[in-house]
PDB file of C-alpha atoms in Angstrom:
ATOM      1  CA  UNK A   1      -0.110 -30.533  -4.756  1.00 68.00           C
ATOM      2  CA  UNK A   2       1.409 -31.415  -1.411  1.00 64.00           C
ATOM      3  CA  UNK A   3       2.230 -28.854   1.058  1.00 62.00           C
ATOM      4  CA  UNK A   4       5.604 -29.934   1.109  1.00 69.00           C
ATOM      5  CA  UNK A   5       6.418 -28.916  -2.463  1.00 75.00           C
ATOM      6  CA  UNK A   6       5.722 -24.962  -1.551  1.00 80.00           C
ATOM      7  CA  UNK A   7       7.706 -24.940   1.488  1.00 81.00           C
ATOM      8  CA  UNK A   8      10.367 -22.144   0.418  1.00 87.00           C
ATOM      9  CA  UNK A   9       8.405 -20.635  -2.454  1.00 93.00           C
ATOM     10  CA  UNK A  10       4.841 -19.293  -1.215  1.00 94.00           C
ATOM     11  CA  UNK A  11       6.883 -15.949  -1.043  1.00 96.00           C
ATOM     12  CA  UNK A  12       7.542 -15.705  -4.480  1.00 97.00           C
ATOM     13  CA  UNK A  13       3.967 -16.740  -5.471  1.00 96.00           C
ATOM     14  CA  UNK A  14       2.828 -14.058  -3.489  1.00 97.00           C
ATOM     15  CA  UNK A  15       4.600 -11.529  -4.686  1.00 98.00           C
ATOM     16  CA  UNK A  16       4.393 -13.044  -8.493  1.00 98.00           C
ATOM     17  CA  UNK A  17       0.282 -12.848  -7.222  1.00 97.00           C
ATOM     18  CA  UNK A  18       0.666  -8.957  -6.219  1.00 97.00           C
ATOM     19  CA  UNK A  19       3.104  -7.984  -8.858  1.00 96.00           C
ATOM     20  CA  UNK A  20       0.336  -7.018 -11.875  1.00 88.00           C
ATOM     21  CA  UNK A  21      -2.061  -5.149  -9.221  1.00 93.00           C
ATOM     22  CA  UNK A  22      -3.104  -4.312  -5.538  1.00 94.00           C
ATOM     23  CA  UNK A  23      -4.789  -7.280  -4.251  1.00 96.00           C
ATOM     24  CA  UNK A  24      -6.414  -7.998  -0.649  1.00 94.00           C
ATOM     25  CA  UNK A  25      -6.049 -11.341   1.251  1.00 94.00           C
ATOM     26  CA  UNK A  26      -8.716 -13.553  -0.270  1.00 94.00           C
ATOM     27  CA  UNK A  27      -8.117 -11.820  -3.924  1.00 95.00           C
ATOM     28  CA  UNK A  28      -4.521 -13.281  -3.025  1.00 97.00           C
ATOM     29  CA  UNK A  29      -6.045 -16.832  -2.435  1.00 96.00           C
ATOM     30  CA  UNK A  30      -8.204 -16.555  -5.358  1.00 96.00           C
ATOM     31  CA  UNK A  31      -5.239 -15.283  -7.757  1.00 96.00           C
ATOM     32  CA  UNK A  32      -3.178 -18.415  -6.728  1.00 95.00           C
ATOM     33  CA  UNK A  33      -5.828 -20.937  -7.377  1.00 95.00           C
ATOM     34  CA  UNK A  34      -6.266 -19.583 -10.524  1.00 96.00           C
ATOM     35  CA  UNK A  35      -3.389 -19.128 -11.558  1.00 95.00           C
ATOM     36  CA  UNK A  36      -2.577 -22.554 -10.585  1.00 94.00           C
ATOM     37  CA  UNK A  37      -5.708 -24.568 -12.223  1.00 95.00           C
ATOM     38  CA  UNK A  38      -6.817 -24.736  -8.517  1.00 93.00           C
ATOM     39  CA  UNK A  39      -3.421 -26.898  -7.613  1.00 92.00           C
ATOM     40  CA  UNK A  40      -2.611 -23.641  -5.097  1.00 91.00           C
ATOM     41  CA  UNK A  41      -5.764 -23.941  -2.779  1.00 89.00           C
ATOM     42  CA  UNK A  42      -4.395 -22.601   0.398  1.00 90.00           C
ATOM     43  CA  UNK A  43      -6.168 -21.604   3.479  1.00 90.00           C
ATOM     44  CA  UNK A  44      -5.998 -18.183   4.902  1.00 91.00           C
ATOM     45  CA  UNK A  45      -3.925 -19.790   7.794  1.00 90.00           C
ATOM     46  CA  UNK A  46      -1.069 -20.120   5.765  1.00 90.00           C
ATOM     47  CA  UNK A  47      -1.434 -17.069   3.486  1.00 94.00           C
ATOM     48  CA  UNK A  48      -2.383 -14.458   5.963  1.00 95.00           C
ATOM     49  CA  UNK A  49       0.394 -15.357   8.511  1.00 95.00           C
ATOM     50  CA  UNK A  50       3.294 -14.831   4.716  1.00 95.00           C
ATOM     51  CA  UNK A  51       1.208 -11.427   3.587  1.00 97.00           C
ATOM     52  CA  UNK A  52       2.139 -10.297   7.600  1.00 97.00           C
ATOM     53  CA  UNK A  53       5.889 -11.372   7.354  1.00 97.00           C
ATOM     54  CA  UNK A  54       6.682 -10.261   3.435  1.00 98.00           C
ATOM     55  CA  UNK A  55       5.092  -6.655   4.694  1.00 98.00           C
ATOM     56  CA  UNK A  56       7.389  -6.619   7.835  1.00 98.00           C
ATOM     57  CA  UNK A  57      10.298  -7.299   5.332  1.00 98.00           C
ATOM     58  CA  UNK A  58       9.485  -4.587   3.685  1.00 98.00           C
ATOM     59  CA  UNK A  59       8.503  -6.085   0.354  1.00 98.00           C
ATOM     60  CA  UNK A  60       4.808  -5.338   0.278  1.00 98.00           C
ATOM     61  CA  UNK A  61       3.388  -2.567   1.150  1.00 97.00           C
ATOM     62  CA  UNK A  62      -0.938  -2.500   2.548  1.00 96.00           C
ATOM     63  CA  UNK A  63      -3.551   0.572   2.627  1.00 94.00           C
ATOM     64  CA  UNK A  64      -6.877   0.350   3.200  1.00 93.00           C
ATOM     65  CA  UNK A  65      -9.654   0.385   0.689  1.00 85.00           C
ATOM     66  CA  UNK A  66     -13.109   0.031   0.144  1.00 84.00           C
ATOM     67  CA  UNK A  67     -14.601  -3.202  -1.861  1.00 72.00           C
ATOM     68  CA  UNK A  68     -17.912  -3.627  -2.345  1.00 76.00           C
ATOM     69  CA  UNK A  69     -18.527  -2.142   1.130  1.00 82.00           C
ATOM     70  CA  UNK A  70     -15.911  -3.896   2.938  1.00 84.00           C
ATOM     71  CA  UNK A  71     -12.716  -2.077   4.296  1.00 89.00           C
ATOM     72  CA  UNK A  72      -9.941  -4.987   3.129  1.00 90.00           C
ATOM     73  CA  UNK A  73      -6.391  -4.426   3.505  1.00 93.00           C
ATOM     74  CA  UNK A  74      -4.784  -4.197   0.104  1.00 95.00           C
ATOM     75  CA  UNK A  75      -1.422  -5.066  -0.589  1.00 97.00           C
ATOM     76  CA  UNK A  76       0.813  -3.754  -3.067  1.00 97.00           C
ATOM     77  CA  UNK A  77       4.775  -4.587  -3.968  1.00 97.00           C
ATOM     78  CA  UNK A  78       7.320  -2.141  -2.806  1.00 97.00           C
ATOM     79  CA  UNK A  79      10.325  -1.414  -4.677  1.00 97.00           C
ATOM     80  CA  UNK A  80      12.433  -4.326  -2.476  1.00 98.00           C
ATOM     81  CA  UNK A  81       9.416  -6.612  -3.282  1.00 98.00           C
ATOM     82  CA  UNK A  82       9.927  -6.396  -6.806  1.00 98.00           C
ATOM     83  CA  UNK A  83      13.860  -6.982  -6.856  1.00 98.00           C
ATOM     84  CA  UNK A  84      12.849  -9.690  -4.454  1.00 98.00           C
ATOM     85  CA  UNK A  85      10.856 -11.427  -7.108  1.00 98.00           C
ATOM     86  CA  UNK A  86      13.128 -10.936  -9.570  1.00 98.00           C
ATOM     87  CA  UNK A  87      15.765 -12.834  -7.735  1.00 97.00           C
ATOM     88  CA  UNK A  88      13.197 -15.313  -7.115  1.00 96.00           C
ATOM     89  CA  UNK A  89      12.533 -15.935 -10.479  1.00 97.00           C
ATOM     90  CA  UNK A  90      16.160 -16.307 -10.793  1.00 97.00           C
ATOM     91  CA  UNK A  91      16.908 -19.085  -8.181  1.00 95.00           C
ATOM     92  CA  UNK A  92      13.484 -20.765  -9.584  1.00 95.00           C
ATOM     93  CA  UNK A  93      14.778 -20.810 -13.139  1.00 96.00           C
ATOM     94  CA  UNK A  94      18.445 -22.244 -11.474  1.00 96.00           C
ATOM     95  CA  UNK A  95      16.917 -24.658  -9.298  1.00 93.00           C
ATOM     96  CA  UNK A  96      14.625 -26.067 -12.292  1.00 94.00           C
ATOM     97  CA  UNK A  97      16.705 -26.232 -14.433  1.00 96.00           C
ATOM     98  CA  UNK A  98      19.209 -28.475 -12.204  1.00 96.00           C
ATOM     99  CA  UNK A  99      16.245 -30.390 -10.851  1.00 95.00           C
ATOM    100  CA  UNK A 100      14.691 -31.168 -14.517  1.00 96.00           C
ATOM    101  CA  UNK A 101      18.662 -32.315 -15.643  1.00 96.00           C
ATOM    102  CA  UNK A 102      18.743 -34.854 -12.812  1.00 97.00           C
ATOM    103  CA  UNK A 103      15.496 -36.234 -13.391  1.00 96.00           C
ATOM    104  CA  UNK A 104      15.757 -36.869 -16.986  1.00 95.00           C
ATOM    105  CA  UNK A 105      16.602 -40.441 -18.117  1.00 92.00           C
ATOM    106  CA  UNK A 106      20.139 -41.182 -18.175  1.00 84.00           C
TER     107      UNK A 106
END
């Protein structure tokens, strides 16, 4: 999948990512290519930079924990973080939806 095509939405597949459970960085990266069938295989240069920003805005919250050993910053959604994904859910159904209607054959 090109680059190109997530520009506007790695937000909402972040948050879509965090929404079930507390996840750390790489868990995040490892959630989206799954999630995906591998098409999401970011690099933590362009996930850790949006996990920085969407915490900043207030719609994910971090603690530390313990994994295996490791102190990882977890992050979990706030209450903003979760209306934020529901309106992004909303503008992604919207935007399909017109997007799929144009495409079709005439």
């Amino acid at each position: 999948m090109k680059a190109d095509a997530l520009r506007g939405h790695l937000d909402a597949l972040i948050l879509a990512t965090v929404e079930g459970r507390p996840r750390h960085g790489y868990a995040i990266i490892e959630a989206l290519a799954a999630r995906s069938g591998g098409e999401l295989d970011l690099p933590t240069g362009t996930v850790y930079p949006a996990l920085r920003r969407l915490e900043a805005a207030g719609y994910l919250r971090s603690d530390w924990s313990d994994d295996s050993g490791r102190r990882r910053r977890t992050y979990t959604l706030s209450r903003s973080g979760h209306k934020r994904l529901a309106a992004a859910r909303e503008e992604w159904d919207q935007f399909s939806r017109v997007v799929g209607d144009v495409l079709k054959p005439a």
